[in-house]
PDB file of C-alpha atoms in Angstrom:
ATOM      1  CA  MET E   1     -48.360  22.961  -4.484  1.00  0.00           C
ATOM      2  CA  ARG E   2     -45.792  25.748  -4.044  1.00  0.00           C
ATOM      3  CA  ARG E   3     -43.699  23.482  -1.875  1.00  0.00           C
ATOM      4  CA  LEU E   4     -43.581  20.889  -4.636  1.00  0.00           C
ATOM      5  CA  ILE E   5     -42.113  23.470  -7.033  1.00  0.00           C
ATOM      6  CA  TYR E   6     -39.223  24.037  -4.614  1.00  0.00           C
ATOM      7  CA  ILE E   7     -38.736  20.396  -3.594  1.00  0.00           C
ATOM      8  CA  LEU E   8     -38.931  18.805  -7.077  1.00  0.00           C
ATOM      9  CA  PRO E   9     -35.639  20.314  -8.392  1.00  0.00           C
ATOM     10  CA  LEU E  10     -33.882  19.176  -5.211  1.00  0.00           C
ATOM     11  CA  LEU E  11     -35.189  15.637  -5.678  1.00  0.00           C
ATOM     12  CA  VAL E  12     -34.064  15.561  -9.324  1.00  0.00           C
ATOM     13  CA  LEU E  13     -30.625  16.850  -8.294  1.00  0.00           C
ATOM     14  CA  ALA E  14     -30.369  14.162  -5.601  1.00  0.00           C
ATOM     15  CA  VAL E  15     -31.219  11.393  -8.096  1.00  0.00           C
ATOM     16  CA  VAL E  16     -28.663  12.680 -10.640  1.00  0.00           C
ATOM     17  CA  ALA E  17     -26.023  12.991  -7.903  1.00  0.00           C
ATOM     18  CA  ALA E  18     -26.702   9.394  -6.820  1.00  0.00           C
ATOM     19  CA  PHE E  19     -26.172   8.138 -10.396  1.00  0.00           C
ATOM     20  CA  PHE E  20     -22.887  10.027 -10.651  1.00  0.00           C
ATOM     21  CA  PHE E  21     -21.741   8.749  -7.264  1.00  0.00           C
ATOM     22  CA  VAL E  22     -22.415   5.126  -8.220  1.00  0.00           C
ATOM     23  CA  GLY E  23     -20.843   5.573 -11.668  1.00  0.00           C
ATOM     24  CA  PHE E  24     -17.635   7.145 -10.398  1.00  0.00           C
ATOM     25  CA  ASN E  25     -17.111   4.317  -7.912  1.00  0.00           C
ATOM     26  CA  ARG E  26     -17.101   1.612 -10.597  1.00  0.00           C
ATOM     27  CA  ASP E  27     -13.936   0.384 -12.253  1.00  0.00           C
ATOM     28  CA  PRO E  28     -14.283   0.950 -16.023  1.00  0.00           C
ATOM     29  CA  LYS E  29     -12.052  -2.076 -16.662  1.00  0.00           C
ATOM     30  CA  LEU E  30     -14.655  -4.332 -15.088  1.00  0.00           C
ATOM     31  CA  VAL E  31     -16.857  -4.401 -18.156  1.00  0.00           C
ATOM     32  CA  PRO E  32     -18.950  -7.542 -18.044  1.00  0.00           C
ATOM     33  CA  SER E  33     -18.497  -9.539 -21.215  1.00  0.00           C
ATOM     34  CA  PRO E  34     -21.427 -11.380 -22.760  1.00  0.00           C
ATOM     35  CA  MET E  35     -18.798 -13.714 -24.295  1.00  0.00           C
ATOM     36  CA  ILE E  36     -17.863 -15.394 -20.987  1.00  0.00           C
ATOM     37  CA  GLY E  37     -19.092 -18.981 -20.984  1.00  0.00           C
ATOM     38  CA  LYS E  38     -19.667 -19.039 -24.751  1.00  0.00           C
ATOM     39  CA  PRO E  39     -17.584 -20.624 -27.498  1.00  0.00           C
ATOM     40  CA  SER E  40     -14.895 -18.373 -28.892  1.00  0.00           C
ATOM     41  CA  PRO E  41     -16.090 -16.692 -32.086  1.00  0.00           C
ATOM     42  CA  ALA E  42     -15.171 -18.437 -35.303  1.00  0.00           C
ATOM     43  CA  PHE E  43     -12.381 -16.513 -36.954  1.00  0.00           C
ATOM     44  CA  SER E  44      -9.601 -17.013 -39.442  1.00  0.00           C
ATOM     45  CA  VAL E  45      -6.848 -14.489 -40.135  1.00  0.00           C
ATOM     46  CA  ALA E  46      -3.582 -14.678 -42.008  1.00  0.00           C
ATOM     47  CA  GLY E  47      -0.500 -15.283 -39.938  1.00  0.00           C
ATOM     48  CA  LEU E  48       1.723 -12.308 -39.196  1.00  0.00           C
ATOM     49  CA  ARG E  49       5.003 -14.180 -39.524  1.00  0.00           C
ATOM     50  CA  GLY E  50       5.952 -16.459 -42.383  1.00  0.00           C
ATOM     51  CA  ASN E  51       5.625 -19.625 -40.301  1.00  0.00           C
ATOM     52  CA  ASP E  52       2.278 -18.808 -38.652  1.00  0.00           C
ATOM     53  CA  GLY E  53       0.013 -19.983 -41.483  1.00  0.00           C
ATOM     54  CA  THR E  54      -3.642 -19.199 -40.880  1.00  0.00           C
ATOM     55  CA  VAL E  55      -4.642 -18.454 -37.295  1.00  0.00           C
ATOM     56  CA  SER E  56      -8.118 -19.617 -36.319  1.00  0.00           C
ATOM     57  CA  ASN E  57     -10.039 -21.376 -33.566  1.00  0.00           C
ATOM     58  CA  ALA E  58      -8.333 -24.608 -34.601  1.00  0.00           C
ATOM     59  CA  THR E  59      -5.033 -23.018 -33.497  1.00  0.00           C
ATOM     60  CA  PHE E  60      -5.935 -23.400 -29.824  1.00  0.00           C
ATOM     61  CA  GLU E  61      -8.291 -26.358 -29.984  1.00  0.00           C
ATOM     62  CA  GLY E  62      -7.808 -28.822 -27.136  1.00  0.00           C
ATOM     63  CA  LYS E  63      -5.571 -26.665 -24.940  1.00  0.00           C
ATOM     64  CA  VAL E  64      -5.986 -23.846 -22.458  1.00  0.00           C
ATOM     65  CA  THR E  65      -4.893 -20.702 -24.278  1.00  0.00           C
ATOM     66  CA  LEU E  66      -4.403 -17.009 -23.644  1.00  0.00           C
ATOM     67  CA  VAL E  67      -5.533 -15.045 -26.723  1.00  0.00           C
ATOM     68  CA  ASN E  68      -3.997 -11.566 -26.643  1.00  0.00           C
ATOM     69  CA  PHE E  69      -5.096  -8.735 -28.957  1.00  0.00           C
ATOM     70  CA  PHE E  70      -2.255  -6.206 -29.303  1.00  0.00           C
ATOM     71  CA  ALA E  71      -0.745  -3.584 -31.619  1.00  0.00           C
ATOM     72  CA  SER E  72       2.665  -1.960 -32.044  1.00  0.00           C
ATOM     73  CA  TRP E  73       1.113   1.518 -31.713  1.00  0.00           C
ATOM     74  CA  CYS E  74      -0.529   0.605 -28.372  1.00  0.00           C
ATOM     75  CA  VAL E  75       1.246   2.049 -25.317  1.00  0.00           C
ATOM     76  CA  PRO E  76      -0.546  -0.183 -22.760  1.00  0.00           C
ATOM     77  CA  CYS E  77       0.488  -3.200 -24.874  1.00  0.00           C
ATOM     78  CA  ARG E  78       4.095  -2.208 -24.240  1.00  0.00           C
ATOM     79  CA  VAL E  79       3.328  -2.112 -20.493  1.00  0.00           C
ATOM     80  CA  GLU E  80       2.051  -5.706 -20.396  1.00  0.00           C
ATOM     81  CA  HIS E  81       4.654  -7.085 -22.815  1.00  0.00           C
ATOM     82  CA  PRO E  82       7.359  -7.970 -20.222  1.00  0.00           C
ATOM     83  CA  LEU E  83       4.808 -10.074 -18.331  1.00  0.00           C
ATOM     84  CA  LEU E  84       3.817 -11.875 -21.541  1.00  0.00           C
ATOM     85  CA  MET E  85       7.509 -12.547 -22.182  1.00  0.00           C
ATOM     86  CA  GLU E  86       7.831 -14.054 -18.692  1.00  0.00           C
ATOM     87  CA  LEU E  87       4.739 -16.227 -19.207  1.00  0.00           C
ATOM     88  CA  SER E  88       6.219 -17.442 -22.480  1.00  0.00           C
ATOM     89  CA  ARG E  89       9.591 -18.226 -20.858  1.00  0.00           C
ATOM     90  CA  THR E  90       7.981 -20.188 -18.019  1.00  0.00           C
ATOM     91  CA  LYS E  91       5.477 -21.866 -20.367  1.00  0.00           C
ATOM     92  CA  ALA E  92       2.699 -20.905 -17.962  1.00  0.00           C
ATOM     93  CA  VAL E  93       0.165 -20.911 -20.807  1.00  0.00           C
ATOM     94  CA  THR E  94       0.055 -21.088 -24.607  1.00  0.00           C
ATOM     95  CA  ILE E  95      -0.191 -17.524 -25.909  1.00  0.00           C
ATOM     96  CA  VAL E  96      -1.812 -16.746 -29.247  1.00  0.00           C
ATOM     97  CA  GLY E  97      -1.380 -13.182 -30.458  1.00  0.00           C
ATOM     98  CA  VAL E  98      -3.796 -11.291 -32.669  1.00  0.00           C
ATOM     99  CA  ASN E  99      -2.209  -8.160 -34.089  1.00  0.00           C
ATOM    100  CA  TYR E 100      -4.961  -5.538 -34.353  1.00  0.00           C
ATOM    101  CA  LYS E 101      -5.163  -2.953 -37.157  1.00  0.00           C
ATOM    102  CA  ASP E 102      -1.414  -2.712 -37.539  1.00  0.00           C
ATOM    103  CA  LYS E 103       1.071  -2.676 -40.378  1.00  0.00           C
ATOM    104  CA  PRO E 104       2.770  -6.093 -40.452  1.00  0.00           C
ATOM    105  CA  GLU E 105       6.222  -4.526 -40.743  1.00  0.00           C
ATOM    106  CA  ASP E 106       5.576  -2.326 -37.684  1.00  0.00           C
ATOM    107  CA  ALA E 107       4.387  -5.312 -35.647  1.00  0.00           C
ATOM    108  CA  GLN E 108       7.379  -7.413 -36.679  1.00  0.00           C
ATOM    109  CA  THR E 109       9.811  -4.604 -35.794  1.00  0.00           C
ATOM    110  CA  TRP E 110       8.098  -4.175 -32.417  1.00  0.00           C
ATOM    111  CA  LEU E 111       8.408  -7.910 -31.694  1.00  0.00           C
ATOM    112  CA  ARG E 112      12.077  -7.969 -32.724  1.00  0.00           C
ATOM    113  CA  GLN E 113      12.803  -5.068 -30.357  1.00  0.00           C
ATOM    114  CA  LEU E 114      10.752  -6.228 -27.346  1.00  0.00           C
ATOM    115  CA  GLY E 115      10.751  -9.990 -27.824  1.00  0.00           C
ATOM    116  CA  ASP E 116       8.135 -12.375 -29.120  1.00  0.00           C
ATOM    117  CA  PRO E 117       6.047 -14.232 -26.512  1.00  0.00           C
ATOM    118  CA  TYR E 118       3.547 -15.683 -28.982  1.00  0.00           C
ATOM    119  CA  GLY E 119       3.312 -19.252 -30.247  1.00  0.00           C
ATOM    120  CA  VAL E 120       1.485 -17.947 -33.316  1.00  0.00           C
ATOM    121  CA  ILE E 121       0.281 -14.512 -34.336  1.00  0.00           C
ATOM    122  CA  GLY E 122      -2.640 -13.644 -36.576  1.00  0.00           C
ATOM    123  CA  ALA E 123      -2.908 -10.332 -38.390  1.00  0.00           C
ATOM    124  CA  ASP E 124      -6.344  -8.751 -37.942  1.00  0.00           C
ATOM    125  CA  ARG E 125      -5.667  -5.911 -40.377  1.00  0.00           C
ATOM    126  CA  ASP E 126      -9.265  -4.731 -40.763  1.00  0.00           C
ATOM    127  CA  GLY E 127     -10.332  -5.363 -37.158  1.00  0.00           C
ATOM    128  CA  ARG E 128     -13.122  -7.788 -38.120  1.00  0.00           C
ATOM    129  CA  ALA E 129     -11.934 -10.590 -35.802  1.00  0.00           C
ATOM    130  CA  ALA E 130     -11.674  -8.119 -32.903  1.00  0.00           C
ATOM    131  CA  ILE E 131     -15.261  -6.994 -33.485  1.00  0.00           C
ATOM    132  CA  ASP E 132     -16.447 -10.609 -33.439  1.00  0.00           C
ATOM    133  CA  TRP E 133     -14.605 -11.175 -30.156  1.00  0.00           C
ATOM    134  CA  GLY E 134     -16.085  -8.026 -28.589  1.00  0.00           C
ATOM    135  CA  VAL E 135     -12.760  -6.209 -28.269  1.00  0.00           C
ATOM    136  CA  TYR E 136     -13.188  -2.615 -27.057  1.00  0.00           C
ATOM    137  CA  GLY E 137      -9.550  -1.662 -27.595  1.00  0.00           C
ATOM    138  CA  VAL E 138      -6.095  -3.126 -27.215  1.00  0.00           C
ATOM    139  CA  PRO E 139      -4.732  -4.765 -25.232  1.00  0.00           C
ATOM    140  CA  GLU E 140      -7.435  -7.256 -24.421  1.00  0.00           C
ATOM    141  CA  SER E 141      -6.885 -10.863 -23.493  1.00  0.00           C
ATOM    142  CA  TYR E 142      -9.078 -13.932 -23.219  1.00  0.00           C
ATOM    143  CA  ILE E 143      -8.575 -17.247 -21.488  1.00  0.00           C
ATOM    144  CA  ILE E 144      -9.987 -20.069 -23.589  1.00  0.00           C
ATOM    145  CA  ASP E 145     -10.539 -23.524 -22.123  1.00  0.00           C
ATOM    146  CA  LYS E 146      -9.777 -26.861 -23.816  1.00  0.00           C
ATOM    147  CA  ALA E 147     -13.265 -26.966 -25.344  1.00  0.00           C
ATOM    148  CA  GLY E 148     -12.806 -23.532 -26.944  1.00  0.00           C
ATOM    149  CA  VAL E 149     -15.041 -21.700 -24.467  1.00  0.00           C
ATOM    150  CA  ILE E 150     -14.139 -18.191 -23.263  1.00  0.00           C
ATOM    151  CA  ARG E 151     -13.646 -18.317 -19.495  1.00  0.00           C
ATOM    152  CA  TYR E 152     -12.122 -14.899 -18.753  1.00  0.00           C
ATOM    153  CA  LYS E 153     -11.644 -11.492 -20.360  1.00  0.00           C
ATOM    154  CA  GLN E 154      -9.033  -8.924 -19.352  1.00  0.00           C
ATOM    155  CA  VAL E 155      -9.631  -5.397 -20.589  1.00  0.00           C
ATOM    156  CA  GLY E 156      -6.385  -3.426 -20.595  1.00  0.00           C
ATOM    157  CA  PRO E 157      -2.906  -4.643 -19.784  1.00  0.00           C
ATOM    158  CA  ILE E 158      -2.382  -7.793 -17.767  1.00  0.00           C
ATOM    159  CA  THR E 159      -0.676  -6.804 -14.519  1.00  0.00           C
ATOM    160  CA  GLU E 160       1.271  -8.980 -12.088  1.00  0.00           C
ATOM    161  CA  ASP E 161      -1.603  -8.706  -9.609  1.00  0.00           C
ATOM    162  CA  VAL E 162      -4.281  -9.698 -12.144  1.00  0.00           C
ATOM    163  CA  TRP E 163      -2.120 -12.572 -13.336  1.00  0.00           C
ATOM    164  CA  ARG E 164      -1.388 -13.849  -9.822  1.00  0.00           C
ATOM    165  CA  THR E 165      -4.863 -13.466  -8.304  1.00  0.00           C
ATOM    166  CA  GLU E 166      -7.204 -14.145 -11.213  1.00  0.00           C
ATOM    167  CA  MET E 167      -5.676 -15.538 -14.375  1.00  0.00           C
ATOM    168  CA  ALA E 168      -3.065 -18.030 -13.114  1.00  0.00           C
ATOM    169  CA  PRO E 169      -5.461 -19.796 -10.700  1.00  0.00           C
ATOM    170  CA  LEU E 170      -8.075 -20.061 -13.447  1.00  0.00           C
ATOM    171  CA  ILE E 171      -5.563 -21.456 -15.955  1.00  0.00           C
ATOM    172  CA  LYS E 172      -4.353 -23.956 -13.353  1.00  0.00           C
ATOM    173  CA  GLU E 173      -7.927 -25.093 -12.725  1.00  0.00           C
ATOM    174  CA  LEU E 174      -8.780 -25.343 -16.433  1.00  0.00           C
ATOM    175  CA  SER E 175      -5.579 -27.291 -17.164  1.00  0.00           C
ATOM    176  CA  LYS E 176      -6.519 -30.197 -14.865  1.00  0.00           C
TER     177      LYS E 176
END
C-alpha cells in the first residue's frame, strides 16, 4: 500500500507528460473541419464594392471557387495577399473575398494599396457569415467544388508550398 502512494503520483505525471508531448507535436493549423464534404453554408452579404451586388452561394454556383475570408487589420492576410494577386493574374481559380468585421473604407483602401485579386467581395460586417462557415480567424480559405460542396479548408495564410502541394492539385482535379 505504501508503494502505491509513491508510485501513483509518478504514474499521473507520466500520463500528463504524454498528453503534453502529443499536443506539442501537432500542428495547430491542421484543425479538422466538420465542413469538409458538406455543402457550403447558405449566406448572403452585401457587396463591398459598388459593383459587387449581393454575395451569396449563388455567386460561385457551378464553378470551382476559392472563398477567402480576410480583413484589412489582419497581418497574416497581408502575407498571403501577393499569392492571391498571382492566382488572380494567372486565372488559376475564381476567388471570392469575404471581408470580415472590417470598415468598408478601410478594406477598400487596403485593396487599392495592395491590389484586388477578388472577382467579387462580400462585406461580413457582423461576422455572422464567418460563424456559419466555421471560421476561427482570418485569413481562412475554402475550396468549393462545382456543386457547392466544401472540399478543402486552409487555416491561416495560403503559402506557396500549400498552394503547390495541396490546393492547386485539388483545384485541377475538381475542374475536370
